[in-house]
């Protein structure tokens, strides 16, 4: 994006301080709500044009939010619309980056899904309809193999379709500590 770099470790320290200062806003665990935290870096050069910005602002948006899906906080299946007419990301694009420009084009498909009674969009890619993500989330598939073992699969980051992140990485690392589950990153 040609924006100035910053020290990510220092940003984490500052976000922890912000959470401590604003701790009364952190929802209690029992509410199934969470604290939304979004670091944002944007160009602020006071010019109009398509060119790299020589100035940027780094800030953090934070606030409490309710449960992502309104189902009373209970674990319930999420209804998905899978329509190959809509594509969220493609090789060589920016779908593997956390950019606001990656979300606006998904709104029409999300509206269509809601109109059909679904909660989210299952994003597909290619003629073989590869599963990529669900809404704005990574997808994991738990399946039982013919030999009786369990496999937890998630699409690989290698083709530029999948948004990497700490939640995805944490789930992979945690699941790899469990016995009897093979964790794989592969095309689904």
mmCIF file of C-alpha atoms in Angstrom:
data_model
loop_
_atom_site.group_PDB
_atom_site.id
_atom_site.type_symbol
_atom_site.label_atom_id
_atom_site.label_comp_id
_atom_site.label_asym_id
_atom_site.label_seq_id
_atom_site.Cartn_x
_atom_site.Cartn_y
_atom_site.Cartn_z
ATOM 1 C CA UNK A 1 0.000 0.000 0.000
ATOM 2 C CA UNK A 2 3.086 2.202 0.136
ATOM 3 C CA UNK A 3 2.254 3.441 3.638
ATOM 4 C CA UNK A 4 4.877 4.000 6.301
ATOM 5 C CA UNK A 5 5.832 0.978 8.372
ATOM 6 C CA UNK A 6 5.463 0.809 12.139
ATOM 7 C CA UNK A 7 6.690 -1.337 15.020
ATOM 8 C CA UNK A 8 4.026 -4.033 15.419
ATOM 9 C CA UNK A 9 5.325 -5.113 18.834
ATOM 10 C CA UNK A 10 5.008 -1.547 20.125
ATOM 11 C CA UNK A 11 1.470 -1.348 18.747
ATOM 12 C CA UNK A 12 0.546 -4.485 20.737
ATOM 13 C CA UNK A 13 1.970 -2.890 23.912
ATOM 14 C CA UNK A 14 -0.071 0.256 23.281
ATOM 15 C CA UNK A 15 -3.267 -1.712 22.591
ATOM 16 C CA UNK A 16 -2.803 -3.607 25.877
ATOM 17 C CA UNK A 17 -2.463 -0.267 27.666
ATOM 18 C CA UNK A 18 -5.599 1.005 25.946
ATOM 19 C CA UNK A 19 -7.524 -2.098 27.069
ATOM 20 C CA UNK A 20 -6.364 -1.595 30.659
ATOM 21 C CA UNK A 21 -7.398 2.074 30.607
ATOM 22 C CA UNK A 22 -10.799 1.233 29.107
ATOM 23 C CA UNK A 23 -11.299 -2.077 30.966
ATOM 24 C CA UNK A 24 -14.792 -1.155 32.188
ATOM 25 C CA UNK A 25 -15.946 -1.334 28.546
ATOM 26 C CA UNK A 26 -14.812 -4.970 28.112
ATOM 27 C CA UNK A 27 -17.984 -7.112 28.160
ATOM 28 C CA UNK A 28 -18.174 -9.861 30.789
ATOM 29 C CA UNK A 29 -17.541 -13.389 29.502
ATOM 30 C CA UNK A 30 -21.065 -14.572 30.334
ATOM 31 C CA UNK A 31 -22.627 -12.115 27.867
ATOM 32 C CA UNK A 32 -21.054 -13.815 24.807
ATOM 33 C CA UNK A 33 -20.158 -10.310 23.687
ATOM 34 C CA UNK A 34 -16.622 -9.179 22.935
ATOM 35 C CA UNK A 35 -14.355 -6.186 22.576
ATOM 36 C CA UNK A 36 -13.874 -5.211 18.934
ATOM 37 C CA UNK A 37 -10.334 -3.960 18.359
ATOM 38 C CA UNK A 38 -9.313 -2.690 14.924
ATOM 39 C CA UNK A 39 -5.889 -1.139 14.337
ATOM 40 C CA UNK A 40 -6.099 1.119 11.283
ATOM 41 C CA UNK A 41 -3.415 2.714 9.141
ATOM 42 C CA UNK A 42 -4.491 5.216 6.515
ATOM 43 C CA UNK A 43 -2.826 7.752 4.284
ATOM 44 C CA UNK A 44 -3.497 11.344 5.318
ATOM 45 C CA UNK A 45 -1.570 13.426 2.798
ATOM 46 C CA UNK A 46 -3.755 16.456 1.937
ATOM 47 C CA UNK A 47 -3.744 15.885 -1.818
ATOM 48 C CA UNK A 48 -6.217 14.480 -4.287
ATOM 49 C CA UNK A 49 -4.793 11.935 -6.664
ATOM 50 C CA UNK A 50 -3.774 8.341 -7.118
ATOM 51 C CA UNK A 51 -0.288 8.207 -5.640
ATOM 52 C CA UNK A 52 1.445 6.874 -2.532
ATOM 53 C CA UNK A 53 0.826 8.991 0.562
ATOM 54 C CA UNK A 54 3.856 10.504 2.293
ATOM 55 C CA UNK A 55 1.851 10.904 5.509
ATOM 56 C CA UNK A 56 -0.166 8.345 7.431
ATOM 57 C CA UNK A 57 -2.079 7.987 10.677
ATOM 58 C CA UNK A 58 -2.099 4.832 12.796
ATOM 59 C CA UNK A 59 -4.982 4.559 15.254
ATOM 60 C CA UNK A 60 -7.066 1.928 17.024
ATOM 61 C CA UNK A 61 -10.869 1.742 16.916
ATOM 62 C CA UNK A 62 -12.227 -0.141 19.909
ATOM 63 C CA UNK A 63 -15.637 -0.788 21.381
ATOM 64 C CA UNK A 64 -17.827 -3.491 22.909
ATOM 65 C CA UNK A 65 -19.942 -5.524 20.546
ATOM 66 C CA UNK A 66 -22.676 -8.084 21.015
ATOM 67 C CA UNK A 67 -22.571 -11.698 19.861
ATOM 68 C CA UNK A 68 -21.679 -11.964 16.182
ATOM 69 C CA UNK A 69 -24.758 -14.042 15.425
ATOM 70 C CA UNK A 70 -27.974 -13.318 17.312
ATOM 71 C CA UNK A 71 -28.757 -16.805 18.557
ATOM 72 C CA UNK A 72 -28.783 -16.282 22.302
ATOM 73 C CA UNK A 73 -25.113 -17.123 22.641
ATOM 74 C CA UNK A 74 -25.780 -20.803 22.037
ATOM 75 C CA UNK A 75 -23.791 -22.871 19.598
ATOM 76 C CA UNK A 76 -26.086 -23.242 16.608
ATOM 77 C CA UNK A 77 -25.384 -23.920 12.951
ATOM 78 C CA UNK A 78 -24.978 -20.904 10.680
ATOM 79 C CA UNK A 79 -26.897 -20.986 7.405
ATOM 80 C CA UNK A 80 -24.647 -20.240 4.417
ATOM 81 C CA UNK A 81 -25.298 -19.154 0.846
ATOM 82 C CA UNK A 82 -22.786 -20.653 -1.608
ATOM 83 C CA UNK A 83 -23.150 -19.025 -5.018
ATOM 84 C CA UNK A 84 -20.211 -19.218 -7.466
ATOM 85 C CA UNK A 85 -21.530 -16.047 -9.124
ATOM 86 C CA UNK A 86 -19.883 -14.086 -6.283
ATOM 87 C CA UNK A 87 -16.102 -14.172 -5.760
ATOM 88 C CA UNK A 88 -14.386 -12.543 -2.766
ATOM 89 C CA UNK A 89 -10.733 -13.022 -3.702
ATOM 90 C CA UNK A 90 -8.510 -14.267 -6.539
ATOM 91 C CA UNK A 91 -4.787 -14.927 -7.047
ATOM 92 C CA UNK A 92 -2.902 -11.695 -7.613
ATOM 93 C CA UNK A 93 -5.593 -9.624 -5.896
ATOM 94 C CA UNK A 94 -5.615 -8.250 -2.362
ATOM 95 C CA UNK A 95 -7.973 -10.774 -0.742
ATOM 96 C CA UNK A 96 -5.178 -11.955 1.526
ATOM 97 C CA UNK A 97 -4.856 -8.484 3.098
ATOM 98 C CA UNK A 98 -6.971 -6.727 5.727
ATOM 99 C CA UNK A 99 -8.183 -3.826 3.580
ATOM 100 C CA UNK A 100 -11.468 -1.958 3.730
ATOM 101 C CA UNK A 101 -11.625 -2.226 -0.049
ATOM 102 C CA UNK A 102 -11.991 -6.011 0.310
ATOM 103 C CA UNK A 103 -15.237 -5.695 2.276
ATOM 104 C CA UNK A 104 -17.376 -3.261 0.293
ATOM 105 C CA UNK A 105 -17.717 -5.598 -2.719
ATOM 106 C CA UNK A 106 -19.019 -8.382 -0.436
ATOM 107 C CA UNK A 107 -22.012 -6.386 0.776
ATOM 108 C CA UNK A 108 -24.201 -7.168 -2.224
ATOM 109 C CA UNK A 109 -23.673 -10.920 -1.835
ATOM 110 C CA UNK A 110 -24.326 -10.657 1.915
ATOM 111 C CA UNK A 111 -27.576 -8.805 1.228
ATOM 112 C CA UNK A 112 -28.597 -11.503 -1.252
ATOM 113 C CA UNK A 113 -27.796 -14.202 1.330
ATOM 114 C CA UNK A 114 -29.934 -12.459 3.953
ATOM 115 C CA UNK A 115 -32.805 -12.113 1.469
ATOM 116 C CA UNK A 116 -32.649 -15.893 0.963
ATOM 117 C CA UNK A 117 -32.675 -16.499 4.732
ATOM 118 C CA UNK A 118 -28.954 -17.170 5.209
ATOM 119 C CA UNK A 119 -26.688 -15.635 7.836
ATOM 120 C CA UNK A 120 -23.462 -15.581 5.830
ATOM 121 C CA UNK A 121 -21.841 -16.190 2.451
ATOM 122 C CA UNK A 122 -19.623 -19.209 1.823
ATOM 123 C CA UNK A 123 -17.071 -17.770 -0.586
ATOM 124 C CA UNK A 124 -16.092 -20.024 -3.473
ATOM 125 C CA UNK A 125 -13.300 -19.697 -6.012
ATOM 126 C CA UNK A 126 -12.568 -21.267 -9.390
ATOM 127 C CA UNK A 127 -14.302 -23.746 -11.626
ATOM 128 C CA UNK A 128 -13.940 -26.397 -8.899
ATOM 129 C CA UNK A 129 -15.645 -24.104 -6.327
ATOM 130 C CA UNK A 130 -12.871 -24.132 -3.745
ATOM 131 C CA UNK A 131 -14.045 -23.068 -0.289
ATOM 132 C CA UNK A 132 -12.140 -19.972 0.759
ATOM 133 C CA UNK A 133 -13.837 -18.141 3.635
ATOM 134 C CA UNK A 134 -17.208 -17.633 5.313
ATOM 135 C CA UNK A 135 -18.265 -13.999 5.391
ATOM 136 C CA UNK A 136 -15.238 -12.281 6.893
ATOM 137 C CA UNK A 137 -14.019 -15.408 8.691
ATOM 138 C CA UNK A 138 -11.601 -18.225 7.970
ATOM 139 C CA UNK A 139 -13.195 -21.615 7.449
ATOM 140 C CA UNK A 140 -12.258 -24.914 9.081
ATOM 141 C CA UNK A 141 -13.773 -28.293 8.160
ATOM 142 C CA UNK A 142 -13.780 -31.135 10.685
ATOM 143 C CA UNK A 143 -14.294 -34.535 9.078
ATOM 144 C CA UNK A 144 -13.981 -38.176 9.948
ATOM 145 C CA UNK A 145 -11.679 -40.142 7.655
ATOM 146 C CA UNK A 146 -12.400 -43.688 6.450
ATOM 147 C CA UNK A 147 -9.822 -44.993 8.961
ATOM 148 C CA UNK A 148 -11.843 -43.387 11.774
ATOM 149 C CA UNK A 149 -9.367 -40.577 12.459
ATOM 150 C CA UNK A 150 -10.355 -36.925 12.516
ATOM 151 C CA UNK A 151 -9.046 -34.250 10.183
ATOM 152 C CA UNK A 152 -9.327 -30.501 10.653
ATOM 153 C CA UNK A 153 -8.741 -28.833 7.281
ATOM 154 C CA UNK A 154 -8.462 -25.187 6.346
ATOM 155 C CA UNK A 155 -7.500 -23.654 2.984
ATOM 156 C CA UNK A 156 -3.804 -22.801 2.531
ATOM 157 C CA UNK A 157 -2.442 -19.262 2.510
ATOM 158 C CA UNK A 158 -0.213 -20.014 -0.495
ATOM 159 C CA UNK A 159 -2.601 -18.960 -3.292
ATOM 160 C CA UNK A 160 -3.434 -15.440 -2.060
ATOM 161 C CA UNK A 161 -7.133 -16.148 -1.468
ATOM 162 C CA UNK A 162 -7.132 -16.485 2.310
ATOM 163 C CA UNK A 163 -6.756 -13.785 4.915
ATOM 164 C CA UNK A 164 -4.107 -14.850 7.448
ATOM 165 C CA UNK A 165 -4.541 -13.786 11.017
ATOM 166 C CA UNK A 166 -3.993 -14.503 14.659
ATOM 167 C CA UNK A 167 -7.333 -16.285 15.121
ATOM 168 C CA UNK A 168 -6.616 -18.685 12.242
ATOM 169 C CA UNK A 169 -3.071 -19.305 13.418
ATOM 170 C CA UNK A 170 -4.186 -19.795 17.044
ATOM 171 C CA UNK A 171 -6.795 -22.381 16.030
ATOM 172 C CA UNK A 172 -4.241 -24.282 13.948
ATOM 173 C CA UNK A 173 -1.655 -24.263 16.745
ATOM 174 C CA UNK A 174 -4.189 -25.257 19.417
ATOM 175 C CA UNK A 175 -5.700 -28.071 17.330
ATOM 176 C CA UNK A 176 -2.219 -29.458 16.593
ATOM 177 C CA UNK A 177 -1.793 -30.076 20.335
ATOM 178 C CA UNK A 178 -4.879 -32.348 20.411
ATOM 179 C CA UNK A 179 -4.415 -36.073 20.028
ATOM 180 C CA UNK A 180 -6.362 -37.925 17.341
ATOM 181 C CA UNK A 181 -6.826 -34.858 15.089
ATOM 182 C CA UNK A 182 -4.696 -34.239 12.023
ATOM 183 C CA UNK A 183 -4.555 -30.549 11.114
ATOM 184 C CA UNK A 184 -3.974 -29.833 7.425
ATOM 185 C CA UNK A 185 -3.895 -26.763 5.229
ATOM 186 C CA UNK A 186 -5.233 -27.811 1.828
ATOM 187 C CA UNK A 187 -7.627 -26.864 -0.921
ATOM 188 C CA UNK A 188 -11.165 -27.843 0.048
#
